[in-house]
């Protein structure tokens, strides 16, 4: 009996001798990392890893961060759901992050809510997503945020007749409605819209029909993973020769993949939250660190910076709580998190909506020093998700 006490006492003393804050924070990350999604998925992952490498020293003493990364293999909500269940029940993650796709985010949200685990959306961009769980914050963007100013801009350029072509799922519907609102409020008129199946390999039939109708401007939204397939389809149709202007949101021109899209992409005007070509000092440092880490030919794109900013938000929670937090503490920090100096410019989470407030840039693809770049030429400062402003929450 006495001996047992001594041994137990010894064990307790050993425990007490460990740093008081010895803590591992596990972040479960569900991303699409296969096939056409492997590049954007890898961007998010690289952004997260780069932030961790750069900010290891900022963690409280004894605190470790563990990323547990899972591949949901694309817009597959059932897979995202199963992986999230496992991350919560088996891996006991303290936070969730990820979701390239809206349907996957929708599958993950009820699980985060039930388990009271904070969930940082790293890409999925349908406006309503942050309304579906009190434990969600979004560090990416909404299609309403990017497509509405683009519609306004297109009308300001004198385009009168507009057309939209969007992927046939939730963010596409947001993109379609947002562009149309901006364009018609700017004095233009929408003359048609088409919805295209997610994951199409060939968009020529849709685009050909639009070309025949001859609008002044066509707005295209496809998810970032479909950008190369869409640009291949655009390439054969000579919209420029037909004097039809194509515009898009940043999803069509991710900076890394821009390099392989060819001449067809030159001159394309898009709206977006981030360009690797931006000359903000924070961005210059970010791009240099990215190249140092991933190679001279590597470029971060908007998904990469979203991964980096997501980790910054997670680190804020960890730093302030020394790695031990409950859901209310985590959400209080995440809801008011901001970075005045992100590579994309000043960003902040809107505490009312848990969605991000950020600059929207209008950019044009140009050759800059031998590579293709999204050159920003106009800034709409500090845009909140417009959809939430038009659709106030019913109490
Ligand atoms: C989405 O599914 O919400 C989504 C995916 C890729 C994008 C934009 C939105 O580029």
mmCIF file of C-alpha atoms and ligand atoms in Angstrom:
data_model
loop_
_atom_site.group_PDB
_atom_site.id
_atom_site.type_symbol
_atom_site.label_atom_id
_atom_site.label_comp_id
_atom_site.label_asym_id
_atom_site.label_seq_id
_atom_site.Cartn_x
_atom_site.Cartn_y
_atom_site.Cartn_z
ATOM 1 C CA UNK A 1 0.000 0.000 0.000
ATOM 2 C CA UNK A 2 2.684 2.442 1.094
ATOM 3 C CA UNK A 3 4.849 1.454 -1.876
ATOM 4 C CA UNK A 4 1.947 2.008 -4.251
ATOM 5 C CA UNK A 5 1.514 5.474 -2.841
ATOM 6 C CA UNK A 6 5.149 6.262 -3.308
ATOM 7 C CA UNK A 7 5.067 5.122 -6.939
ATOM 8 C CA UNK A 8 1.882 7.047 -7.605
ATOM 9 C CA UNK A 9 3.345 10.077 -5.896
ATOM 10 C CA UNK A 10 6.398 9.763 -8.103
ATOM 11 C CA UNK A 11 4.269 9.586 -11.228
ATOM 12 C CA UNK A 12 2.359 12.682 -10.188
ATOM 13 C CA UNK A 13 5.581 14.505 -9.458
ATOM 14 C CA UNK A 14 6.845 13.551 -12.912
ATOM 15 C CA UNK A 15 3.634 14.862 -14.431
ATOM 16 C CA UNK A 16 3.906 18.067 -12.497
ATOM 17 C CA UNK A 17 7.473 18.501 -13.738
ATOM 18 C CA UNK A 18 6.289 18.597 -17.336
ATOM 19 C CA UNK A 19 5.733 22.063 -18.750
ATOM 20 C CA UNK A 20 2.350 23.172 -17.475
ATOM 21 C CA UNK A 21 1.185 23.907 -20.998
ATOM 22 C CA UNK A 22 2.204 20.651 -22.705
ATOM 23 C CA UNK A 23 -0.623 20.600 -25.186
ATOM 24 C CA UNK A 24 -1.207 19.302 -28.670
ATOM 25 C CA UNK A 25 -3.868 21.087 -30.673
ATOM 26 C CA UNK A 26 -5.210 18.837 -33.396
ATOM 27 C CA UNK A 27 -6.703 20.464 -36.465
ATOM 28 C CA UNK A 28 -8.715 18.147 -38.697
ATOM 29 C CA UNK A 29 -8.440 19.315 -42.300
ATOM 30 C CA UNK A 30 -10.837 18.020 -44.955
ATOM 31 C CA UNK A 31 -9.744 19.047 -48.440
ATOM 32 C CA UNK A 32 -10.186 17.810 -51.986
ATOM 33 C CA UNK A 33 -6.775 16.515 -52.999
ATOM 34 C CA UNK A 34 -7.426 14.200 -55.954
ATOM 35 C CA UNK A 35 -7.618 14.607 -59.720
ATOM 36 C CA UNK A 36 -8.589 18.087 -60.927
ATOM 37 C CA UNK A 37 -8.774 19.219 -57.290
ATOM 38 C CA UNK A 38 -5.227 18.241 -56.432
ATOM 39 C CA UNK A 39 -3.763 21.638 -57.355
ATOM 40 C CA UNK A 40 -6.192 23.838 -55.388
ATOM 41 C CA UNK A 41 -6.205 21.318 -52.540
ATOM 42 C CA UNK A 42 -2.421 21.326 -52.473
ATOM 43 C CA UNK A 43 -2.423 25.145 -52.497
ATOM 44 C CA UNK A 44 -4.535 25.260 -49.330
ATOM 45 C CA UNK A 45 -2.375 22.642 -47.668
ATOM 46 C CA UNK A 46 0.828 24.429 -48.664
ATOM 47 C CA UNK A 47 -0.517 27.708 -47.355
ATOM 48 C CA UNK A 48 -1.242 26.079 -43.989
ATOM 49 C CA UNK A 49 2.148 24.374 -43.807
ATOM 50 C CA UNK A 50 4.003 27.545 -44.752
ATOM 51 C CA UNK A 51 2.257 29.531 -42.032
ATOM 52 C CA UNK A 52 3.105 26.858 -39.462
ATOM 53 C CA UNK A 53 6.735 26.839 -40.460
ATOM 54 C CA UNK A 54 6.979 30.624 -40.280
ATOM 55 C CA UNK A 55 5.129 30.939 -36.971
ATOM 56 C CA UNK A 56 6.281 27.939 -34.966
ATOM 57 C CA UNK A 57 8.067 30.392 -32.684
ATOM 58 C CA UNK A 58 4.834 32.239 -31.910
ATOM 59 C CA UNK A 59 3.230 29.228 -30.222
ATOM 60 C CA UNK A 60 3.079 29.254 -26.413
ATOM 61 C CA UNK A 61 5.875 27.158 -24.860
ATOM 62 C CA UNK A 62 5.102 23.436 -24.971
ATOM 63 C CA UNK A 63 2.191 23.789 -27.382
ATOM 64 C CA UNK A 64 2.254 21.716 -30.554
ATOM 65 C CA UNK A 65 -0.055 21.859 -33.547
ATOM 66 C CA UNK A 66 -0.917 18.719 -35.430
ATOM 67 C CA UNK A 67 -2.664 18.853 -38.802
ATOM 68 C CA UNK A 68 -4.670 15.718 -39.564
ATOM 69 C CA UNK A 69 -5.324 16.031 -43.294
ATOM 70 C CA UNK A 70 -7.952 13.988 -45.153
ATOM 71 C CA UNK A 71 -8.911 13.868 -48.842
ATOM 72 C CA UNK A 72 -12.651 14.067 -49.552
ATOM 73 C CA UNK A 73 -11.816 13.406 -53.246
ATOM 74 C CA UNK A 74 -13.932 16.224 -54.731
ATOM 75 C CA UNK A 75 -17.495 17.490 -54.445
ATOM 76 C CA UNK A 76 -18.541 14.407 -52.451
ATOM 77 C CA UNK A 77 -20.501 15.396 -49.344
ATOM 78 C CA UNK A 78 -20.852 11.790 -48.165
ATOM 79 C CA UNK A 79 -17.098 11.321 -48.073
ATOM 80 C CA UNK A 80 -16.580 14.695 -46.388
ATOM 81 C CA UNK A 81 -19.164 13.701 -43.777
ATOM 82 C CA UNK A 82 -17.579 10.331 -43.021
ATOM 83 C CA UNK A 83 -14.077 11.820 -42.743
ATOM 84 C CA UNK A 84 -15.317 14.587 -40.454
ATOM 85 C CA UNK A 85 -17.082 12.055 -38.233
ATOM 86 C CA UNK A 86 -13.834 10.123 -37.937
ATOM 87 C CA UNK A 87 -11.806 13.240 -37.213
ATOM 88 C CA UNK A 88 -14.177 14.182 -34.410
ATOM 89 C CA UNK A 89 -14.888 10.769 -32.868
ATOM 90 C CA UNK A 90 -11.615 8.938 -33.409
ATOM 91 C CA UNK A 91 -8.935 11.616 -33.723
ATOM 92 C CA UNK A 92 -10.588 13.983 -31.222
ATOM 93 C CA UNK A 93 -9.640 17.055 -33.228
ATOM 94 C CA UNK A 94 -9.915 20.406 -31.454
ATOM 95 C CA UNK A 95 -10.720 22.322 -34.632
ATOM 96 C CA UNK A 96 -11.892 21.617 -38.155
ATOM 97 C CA UNK A 97 -10.749 23.356 -41.318
ATOM 98 C CA UNK A 98 -11.046 22.863 -45.057
ATOM 99 C CA UNK A 99 -13.953 22.431 -47.514
ATOM 100 C CA UNK A 100 -13.017 23.300 -51.061
ATOM 101 C CA UNK A 101 -16.642 22.715 -52.083
ATOM 102 C CA UNK A 102 -19.936 24.054 -50.796
ATOM 103 C CA UNK A 103 -21.726 20.655 -50.640
ATOM 104 C CA UNK A 104 -18.861 19.296 -48.526
ATOM 105 C CA UNK A 105 -18.975 22.277 -46.170
ATOM 106 C CA UNK A 106 -22.737 21.696 -45.829
ATOM 107 C CA UNK A 107 -22.098 18.072 -44.850
ATOM 108 C CA UNK A 108 -19.449 19.059 -42.307
ATOM 109 C CA UNK A 109 -21.333 21.872 -40.590
ATOM 110 C CA UNK A 110 -23.953 19.868 -38.639
ATOM 111 C CA UNK A 111 -21.168 17.664 -37.257
ATOM 112 C CA UNK A 112 -19.144 20.675 -36.116
ATOM 113 C CA UNK A 113 -22.298 22.082 -34.520
ATOM 114 C CA UNK A 114 -23.186 18.853 -32.695
ATOM 115 C CA UNK A 115 -19.626 18.275 -31.448
ATOM 116 C CA UNK A 116 -19.044 21.980 -30.635
ATOM 117 C CA UNK A 117 -15.872 22.076 -32.700
ATOM 118 C CA UNK A 118 -14.910 25.355 -34.394
ATOM 119 C CA UNK A 119 -14.809 25.041 -38.179
ATOM 120 C CA UNK A 120 -12.792 27.371 -40.416
ATOM 121 C CA UNK A 121 -14.028 27.275 -44.030
ATOM 122 C CA UNK A 122 -10.987 27.577 -46.261
ATOM 123 C CA UNK A 123 -12.646 27.911 -49.652
ATOM 124 C CA UNK A 124 -16.348 27.003 -50.091
ATOM 125 C CA UNK A 125 -17.985 30.257 -51.158
ATOM 126 C CA UNK A 126 -21.795 30.062 -51.150
ATOM 127 C CA UNK A 127 -23.069 32.989 -49.090
ATOM 128 C CA UNK A 128 -25.464 31.096 -46.812
ATOM 129 C CA UNK A 129 -22.831 28.691 -45.419
ATOM 130 C CA UNK A 130 -21.963 30.796 -42.375
ATOM 131 C CA UNK A 131 -25.647 30.942 -41.426
ATOM 132 C CA UNK A 132 -25.879 27.189 -41.000
ATOM 133 C CA UNK A 133 -23.720 26.764 -37.924
ATOM 134 C CA UNK A 134 -22.773 29.174 -35.132
ATOM 135 C CA UNK A 135 -19.364 27.506 -35.013
ATOM 136 C CA UNK A 136 -18.292 28.363 -38.556
ATOM 137 C CA UNK A 137 -16.049 31.198 -39.670
ATOM 138 C CA UNK A 138 -15.031 31.717 -43.260
ATOM 139 C CA UNK A 139 -11.617 33.063 -44.294
ATOM 140 C CA UNK A 140 -12.170 32.615 -48.039
ATOM 141 C CA UNK A 141 -14.781 34.737 -49.859
ATOM 142 C CA UNK A 142 -18.330 34.620 -51.179
ATOM 143 C CA UNK A 143 -19.325 34.672 -54.839
ATOM 144 C CA UNK A 144 -21.601 37.589 -53.952
ATOM 145 C CA UNK A 145 -18.505 39.464 -52.781
ATOM 146 C CA UNK A 146 -16.602 38.905 -56.032
ATOM 147 C CA UNK A 147 -19.312 38.731 -58.729
ATOM 148 C CA UNK A 148 -21.449 41.749 -57.723
ATOM 149 C CA UNK A 149 -18.635 44.326 -58.142
ATOM 150 C CA UNK A 150 -17.643 42.612 -61.397
ATOM 151 C CA UNK A 151 -21.166 43.045 -62.772
ATOM 152 C CA UNK A 152 -21.085 46.725 -61.831
ATOM 153 C CA UNK A 153 -17.696 47.158 -63.445
ATOM 154 C CA UNK A 154 -18.829 45.489 -66.685
ATOM 155 C CA UNK A 155 -21.817 47.843 -66.913
ATOM 156 C CA UNK A 156 -19.579 50.845 -66.243
ATOM 157 C CA UNK A 157 -17.454 49.834 -69.237
ATOM 158 C CA UNK A 158 -20.501 50.379 -71.439
ATOM 159 C CA UNK A 159 -21.661 46.777 -71.906
ATOM 160 C CA UNK A 160 -25.417 46.760 -72.436
ATOM 161 C CA UNK A 161 -26.331 43.104 -72.967
ATOM 162 C CA UNK A 162 -25.075 40.539 -70.470
ATOM 163 C CA UNK A 163 -25.096 36.743 -70.249
ATOM 164 C CA UNK A 164 -24.019 34.387 -67.478
ATOM 165 C CA UNK A 165 -22.652 30.833 -67.700
ATOM 166 C CA UNK A 166 -22.211 29.151 -64.318
ATOM 167 C CA UNK A 167 -21.661 25.699 -62.862
ATOM 168 C CA UNK A 168 -24.978 24.162 -61.882
ATOM 169 C CA UNK A 169 -24.712 24.153 -58.086
ATOM 170 C CA UNK A 170 -25.072 26.525 -55.144
ATOM 171 C CA UNK A 171 -22.057 28.857 -55.636
ATOM 172 C CA UNK A 172 -22.947 29.070 -59.341
ATOM 173 C CA UNK A 173 -26.457 30.284 -58.453
ATOM 174 C CA UNK A 174 -24.935 32.933 -56.167
ATOM 175 C CA UNK A 175 -22.497 33.976 -58.895
ATOM 176 C CA UNK A 176 -25.303 34.220 -61.469
ATOM 177 C CA UNK A 177 -27.565 36.300 -59.213
ATOM 178 C CA UNK A 178 -24.773 38.550 -57.955
ATOM 179 C CA UNK A 179 -23.367 39.379 -61.390
ATOM 180 C CA UNK A 180 -26.882 40.069 -62.730
ATOM 181 C CA UNK A 181 -27.651 42.404 -59.828
ATOM 182 C CA UNK A 182 -24.434 44.382 -60.264
ATOM 183 C CA UNK A 183 -24.852 44.539 -64.038
ATOM 184 C CA UNK A 184 -28.500 45.591 -64.110
ATOM 185 C CA UNK A 185 -28.059 48.134 -61.306
ATOM 186 C CA UNK A 186 -25.211 49.566 -63.383
ATOM 187 C CA UNK A 187 -27.601 50.032 -66.312
ATOM 188 C CA UNK A 188 -27.066 46.786 -68.249
ATOM 189 C CA UNK A 189 -29.655 44.206 -69.209
ATOM 190 C CA UNK A 190 -29.317 40.434 -68.785
ATOM 191 C CA UNK A 191 -30.315 38.631 -71.961
ATOM 192 C CA UNK A 192 -29.704 35.060 -70.886
ATOM 193 C CA UNK A 193 -28.095 32.575 -68.523
ATOM 194 C CA UNK A 194 -26.983 28.974 -68.729
ATOM 195 C CA UNK A 195 -26.112 26.478 -66.008
ATOM 196 C CA UNK A 196 -23.476 23.866 -66.872
ATOM 197 C CA UNK A 197 -22.972 20.506 -65.138
ATOM 198 C CA UNK A 198 -20.261 20.477 -62.484
ATOM 199 C CA UNK A 199 -17.243 18.587 -63.742
ATOM 200 C CA UNK A 200 -17.879 19.000 -67.487
ATOM 201 C CA UNK A 201 -14.791 18.291 -69.565
ATOM 202 C CA UNK A 202 -15.983 20.329 -72.541
ATOM 203 C CA UNK A 203 -17.830 23.629 -72.339
ATOM 204 C CA UNK A 204 -17.811 24.400 -76.065
ATOM 205 C CA UNK A 205 -21.514 23.595 -76.702
ATOM 206 C CA UNK A 206 -22.630 26.057 -73.985
ATOM 207 C CA UNK A 207 -20.220 28.763 -75.062
ATOM 208 C CA UNK A 208 -21.022 28.345 -78.764
ATOM 209 C CA UNK A 209 -24.703 28.979 -78.114
ATOM 210 C CA UNK A 210 -23.882 32.142 -76.167
ATOM 211 C CA UNK A 211 -21.563 33.329 -78.940
ATOM 212 C CA UNK A 212 -24.401 32.928 -81.438
ATOM 213 C CA UNK A 213 -26.695 35.178 -79.350
ATOM 214 C CA UNK A 214 -23.978 37.813 -79.276
ATOM 215 C CA UNK A 215 -24.169 39.554 -75.896
ATOM 216 C CA UNK A 216 -21.662 42.354 -75.135
ATOM 217 C CA UNK A 217 -20.331 40.570 -72.072
ATOM 218 C CA UNK A 218 -20.370 36.996 -70.735
ATOM 219 C CA UNK A 219 -19.632 36.238 -67.093
ATOM 220 C CA UNK A 220 -18.307 32.734 -66.458
ATOM 221 C CA UNK A 221 -18.162 30.964 -63.107
ATOM 222 C CA UNK A 222 -16.696 27.511 -62.724
ATOM 223 C CA UNK A 223 -14.983 26.227 -59.567
ATOM 224 C CA UNK A 224 -11.221 26.704 -59.608
ATOM 225 C CA UNK A 225 -10.557 23.032 -60.379
ATOM 226 C CA UNK A 226 -12.478 23.421 -63.672
ATOM 227 C CA UNK A 227 -10.476 26.475 -64.777
ATOM 228 C CA UNK A 228 -8.115 24.661 -67.194
ATOM 229 C CA UNK A 229 -10.988 22.772 -68.892
ATOM 230 C CA UNK A 230 -12.994 25.980 -69.248
ATOM 231 C CA UNK A 231 -10.062 27.942 -70.679
ATOM 232 C CA UNK A 232 -9.414 25.149 -73.215
ATOM 233 C CA UNK A 233 -13.045 25.434 -74.345
ATOM 234 C CA UNK A 234 -12.858 29.244 -74.524
ATOM 235 C CA UNK A 235 -9.670 28.960 -76.580
ATOM 236 C CA UNK A 236 -11.330 27.546 -79.677
ATOM 237 C CA UNK A 237 -14.112 30.115 -79.949
ATOM 238 C CA UNK A 238 -12.470 33.505 -80.605
ATOM 239 C CA UNK A 239 -14.793 35.617 -78.471
ATOM 240 C CA UNK A 240 -12.465 38.548 -79.013
ATOM 241 C CA UNK A 241 -12.915 38.345 -82.769
ATOM 242 C CA UNK A 242 -16.695 38.290 -82.212
ATOM 243 C CA UNK A 243 -16.330 41.419 -80.020
ATOM 244 C CA UNK A 244 -17.811 39.639 -77.021
ATOM 245 C CA UNK A 245 -16.079 40.404 -73.744
ATOM 246 C CA UNK A 246 -15.515 37.534 -71.330
ATOM 247 C CA UNK A 247 -15.166 38.311 -67.650
ATOM 248 C CA UNK A 248 -14.849 36.041 -64.653
ATOM 249 C CA UNK A 249 -14.181 35.805 -60.972
ATOM 250 C CA UNK A 250 -10.735 34.727 -59.756
ATOM 251 C CA UNK A 251 -11.726 31.045 -59.869
ATOM 252 C CA UNK A 252 -10.911 30.993 -63.606
ATOM 253 C CA UNK A 253 -7.386 32.404 -63.278
ATOM 254 C CA UNK A 254 -5.524 30.813 -60.347
ATOM 255 C CA UNK A 255 -2.024 32.320 -60.505
ATOM 256 C CA UNK A 256 -0.141 29.024 -60.696
ATOM 257 C CA UNK A 257 -2.270 27.519 -63.456
ATOM 258 C CA UNK A 258 -2.391 30.790 -65.376
ATOM 259 C CA UNK A 259 1.098 29.983 -66.620
ATOM 260 C CA UNK A 260 -0.101 27.020 -68.676
ATOM 261 C CA UNK A 261 -3.311 28.528 -70.076
ATOM 262 C CA UNK A 262 -1.720 30.124 -73.134
ATOM 263 C CA UNK A 263 -2.461 33.323 -75.010
ATOM 264 C CA UNK A 264 -6.235 32.959 -74.755
ATOM 265 C CA UNK A 265 -6.130 34.131 -71.145
ATOM 266 C CA UNK A 266 -4.228 37.368 -71.885
ATOM 267 C CA UNK A 267 -6.327 40.464 -71.279
ATOM 268 C CA UNK A 268 -9.000 38.594 -69.315
ATOM 269 C CA UNK A 269 -10.552 40.817 -66.653
ATOM 270 C CA UNK A 270 -11.578 39.180 -63.392
ATOM 271 C CA UNK A 271 -12.508 40.227 -59.878
ATOM 272 C CA UNK A 272 -10.796 38.643 -56.912
ATOM 273 C CA UNK A 273 -9.451 38.900 -53.409
ATOM 274 C CA UNK A 274 -5.821 38.079 -54.107
ATOM 275 C CA UNK A 275 -3.191 38.229 -56.810
ATOM 276 C CA UNK A 276 0.356 36.903 -56.489
ATOM 277 C CA UNK A 277 1.415 39.924 -58.576
ATOM 278 C CA UNK A 278 0.190 42.488 -56.021
ATOM 279 C CA UNK A 279 2.957 44.782 -54.825
ATOM 280 C CA UNK A 280 1.802 45.038 -51.207
ATOM 281 C CA UNK A 281 4.917 44.430 -49.053
ATOM 282 C CA UNK A 282 3.142 41.641 -47.116
ATOM 283 C CA UNK A 283 2.424 39.928 -50.417
ATOM 284 C CA UNK A 284 5.970 40.317 -51.701
ATOM 285 C CA UNK A 285 7.218 38.626 -48.527
ATOM 286 C CA UNK A 286 4.565 35.902 -48.838
ATOM 287 C CA UNK A 287 5.397 35.117 -52.474
ATOM 288 C CA UNK A 288 9.139 35.058 -51.698
ATOM 289 C CA UNK A 289 8.572 32.639 -48.792
ATOM 290 C CA UNK A 290 6.322 30.477 -51.011
ATOM 291 C CA UNK A 291 8.973 30.252 -53.710
ATOM 292 C CA UNK A 292 11.676 29.550 -51.165
ATOM 293 C CA UNK A 293 9.607 26.687 -49.820
ATOM 294 C CA UNK A 294 8.027 25.245 -52.961
ATOM 295 C CA UNK A 295 10.369 26.241 -55.814
ATOM 296 C CA UNK A 296 11.149 29.192 -58.067
ATOM 297 C CA UNK A 297 8.307 28.359 -60.477
ATOM 298 C CA UNK A 298 5.685 28.005 -57.749
ATOM 299 C CA UNK A 299 3.043 30.725 -57.336
ATOM 300 C CA UNK A 300 0.525 31.009 -54.532
ATOM 301 C CA UNK A 301 -3.046 31.673 -55.635
ATOM 302 C CA UNK A 302 -6.173 32.712 -53.721
ATOM 303 C CA UNK A 303 -6.621 29.200 -52.335
ATOM 304 C CA UNK A 304 -3.028 29.194 -51.063
ATOM 305 C CA UNK A 305 -3.472 32.476 -49.234
ATOM 306 C CA UNK A 306 -6.775 31.219 -47.789
ATOM 307 C CA UNK A 307 -4.893 28.266 -46.246
ATOM 308 C CA UNK A 308 -2.274 30.643 -44.849
ATOM 309 C CA UNK A 309 -4.886 33.012 -43.384
ATOM 310 C CA UNK A 310 -6.857 30.078 -41.924
ATOM 311 C CA UNK A 311 -3.777 28.996 -39.986
ATOM 312 C CA UNK A 312 -3.221 32.569 -38.835
ATOM 313 C CA UNK A 313 -6.751 32.589 -37.394
ATOM 314 C CA UNK A 314 -6.219 29.178 -35.765
ATOM 315 C CA UNK A 315 -2.909 30.340 -34.283
ATOM 316 C CA UNK A 316 -4.636 33.380 -32.788
ATOM 317 C CA UNK A 317 -6.937 31.022 -30.851
ATOM 318 C CA UNK A 318 -4.033 28.833 -29.769
ATOM 319 C CA UNK A 319 -1.827 31.754 -28.723
ATOM 320 C CA UNK A 320 -4.553 33.460 -26.683
ATOM 321 C CA UNK A 321 -5.688 30.302 -24.892
ATOM 322 C CA UNK A 322 -2.315 28.551 -24.650
ATOM 323 C CA UNK A 323 -3.873 25.750 -26.622
ATOM 324 C CA UNK A 324 -6.707 24.983 -24.183
ATOM 325 C CA UNK A 325 -10.051 26.369 -25.290
ATOM 326 C CA UNK A 326 -13.731 25.619 -25.227
ATOM 327 C CA UNK A 327 -16.053 26.437 -28.102
ATOM 328 C CA UNK A 328 -17.128 29.814 -26.696
ATOM 329 C CA UNK A 329 -13.558 30.964 -26.154
ATOM 330 C CA UNK A 330 -12.535 29.798 -29.634
ATOM 331 C CA UNK A 331 -15.502 31.481 -31.321
ATOM 332 C CA UNK A 332 -15.016 34.739 -29.409
ATOM 333 C CA UNK A 333 -11.479 34.928 -30.790
ATOM 334 C CA UNK A 334 -12.297 33.753 -34.321
ATOM 335 C CA UNK A 335 -15.265 36.090 -34.676
ATOM 336 C CA UNK A 336 -13.159 39.158 -34.019
ATOM 337 C CA UNK A 337 -9.998 37.982 -35.713
ATOM 338 C CA UNK A 338 -8.371 40.356 -38.152
ATOM 339 C CA UNK A 339 -5.133 40.846 -40.001
ATOM 340 C CA UNK A 340 -4.528 44.390 -41.260
ATOM 341 C CA UNK A 341 -1.602 43.080 -43.248
ATOM 342 C CA UNK A 342 -2.586 39.847 -45.006
ATOM 343 C CA UNK A 343 -0.992 39.184 -48.415
ATOM 344 C CA UNK A 344 -4.423 40.051 -49.839
ATOM 345 C CA UNK A 345 -4.625 43.385 -47.947
ATOM 346 C CA UNK A 346 -6.525 44.112 -44.724
ATOM 347 C CA UNK A 347 -8.943 41.337 -43.737
ATOM 348 C CA UNK A 348 -11.283 40.927 -40.768
ATOM 349 C CA UNK A 349 -13.984 38.526 -39.681
ATOM 350 C CA UNK A 350 -17.323 40.317 -39.329
ATOM 351 C CA UNK A 351 -18.446 39.374 -35.786
ATOM 352 C CA UNK A 352 -22.112 39.632 -36.821
ATOM 353 C CA UNK A 353 -21.905 37.137 -39.675
ATOM 354 C CA UNK A 354 -18.595 35.279 -39.124
ATOM 355 C CA UNK A 355 -17.801 35.970 -42.763
ATOM 356 C CA UNK A 356 -14.712 37.744 -44.025
ATOM 357 C CA UNK A 357 -14.517 41.446 -44.899
ATOM 358 C CA UNK A 358 -11.869 42.169 -47.534
ATOM 359 C CA UNK A 359 -10.878 44.244 -50.548
ATOM 360 C CA UNK A 360 -12.112 43.166 -53.952
ATOM 361 C CA UNK A 361 -9.712 43.887 -56.776
ATOM 362 C CA UNK A 362 -10.471 44.155 -60.477
ATOM 363 C CA UNK A 363 -7.526 42.648 -62.365
ATOM 364 C CA UNK A 364 -6.370 42.036 -65.912
ATOM 365 C CA UNK A 365 -4.129 39.175 -67.069
ATOM 366 C CA UNK A 366 -0.880 40.626 -68.405
ATOM 367 C CA UNK A 367 2.605 39.463 -69.117
ATOM 368 C CA UNK A 368 4.813 40.717 -66.298
ATOM 369 C CA UNK A 369 8.527 39.958 -66.578
ATOM 370 C CA UNK A 370 7.996 36.800 -68.635
ATOM 371 C CA UNK A 371 5.095 35.252 -66.754
ATOM 372 C CA UNK A 372 1.343 35.769 -66.774
ATOM 373 C CA UNK A 373 -0.057 37.712 -63.844
ATOM 374 C CA UNK A 374 -3.376 39.058 -62.567
ATOM 375 C CA UNK A 375 -2.540 42.754 -62.426
ATOM 376 C CA UNK A 376 -4.824 44.674 -60.062
ATOM 377 C CA UNK A 377 -6.064 47.985 -61.471
ATOM 378 C CA UNK A 378 -9.026 48.921 -59.277
ATOM 379 C CA UNK A 379 -9.889 48.275 -55.627
ATOM 380 C CA UNK A 380 -13.267 48.164 -53.951
ATOM 381 C CA UNK A 381 -12.287 48.495 -50.302
ATOM 382 C CA UNK A 382 -13.488 46.352 -47.430
ATOM 383 C CA UNK A 383 -16.453 44.544 -48.941
ATOM 384 C CA UNK A 384 -18.820 42.620 -46.657
ATOM 385 C CA UNK A 385 -20.782 39.696 -48.065
ATOM 386 C CA UNK A 386 -23.542 41.579 -49.929
ATOM 387 C CA UNK A 387 -25.984 38.664 -49.807
ATOM 388 C CA UNK A 388 -26.216 38.902 -46.024
ATOM 389 C CA UNK A 389 -26.875 42.610 -46.271
ATOM 390 C CA UNK A 390 -29.709 41.974 -48.776
ATOM 391 C CA UNK A 391 -31.067 39.034 -46.747
ATOM 392 C CA UNK A 392 -30.933 40.020 -43.095
ATOM 393 C CA UNK A 393 -31.201 37.148 -40.657
ATOM 394 C CA UNK A 394 -34.745 36.555 -39.415
ATOM 395 C CA UNK A 395 -34.699 36.582 -35.643
HETATM 396 C C1 LIG B 1 -17.640 26.080 -53.830
HETATM 397 O O1 LIG B 1 -18.001 24.907 -54.021
HETATM 398 O O2 LIG B 1 -18.192 26.796 -52.982
HETATM 399 C C2 LIG B 1 -16.540 26.662 -54.661
HETATM 400 C C3 LIG B 1 -15.550 25.820 -55.167
HETATM 401 C C4 LIG B 1 -14.526 26.361 -55.949
HETATM 402 C C5 LIG B 1 -14.501 27.718 -56.217
HETATM 403 C C6 LIG B 1 -15.490 28.555 -55.702
HETATM 404 C C7 LIG B 1 -16.511 28.019 -54.923
HETATM 405 O O3 LIG B 1 -13.525 28.234 -56.985
#
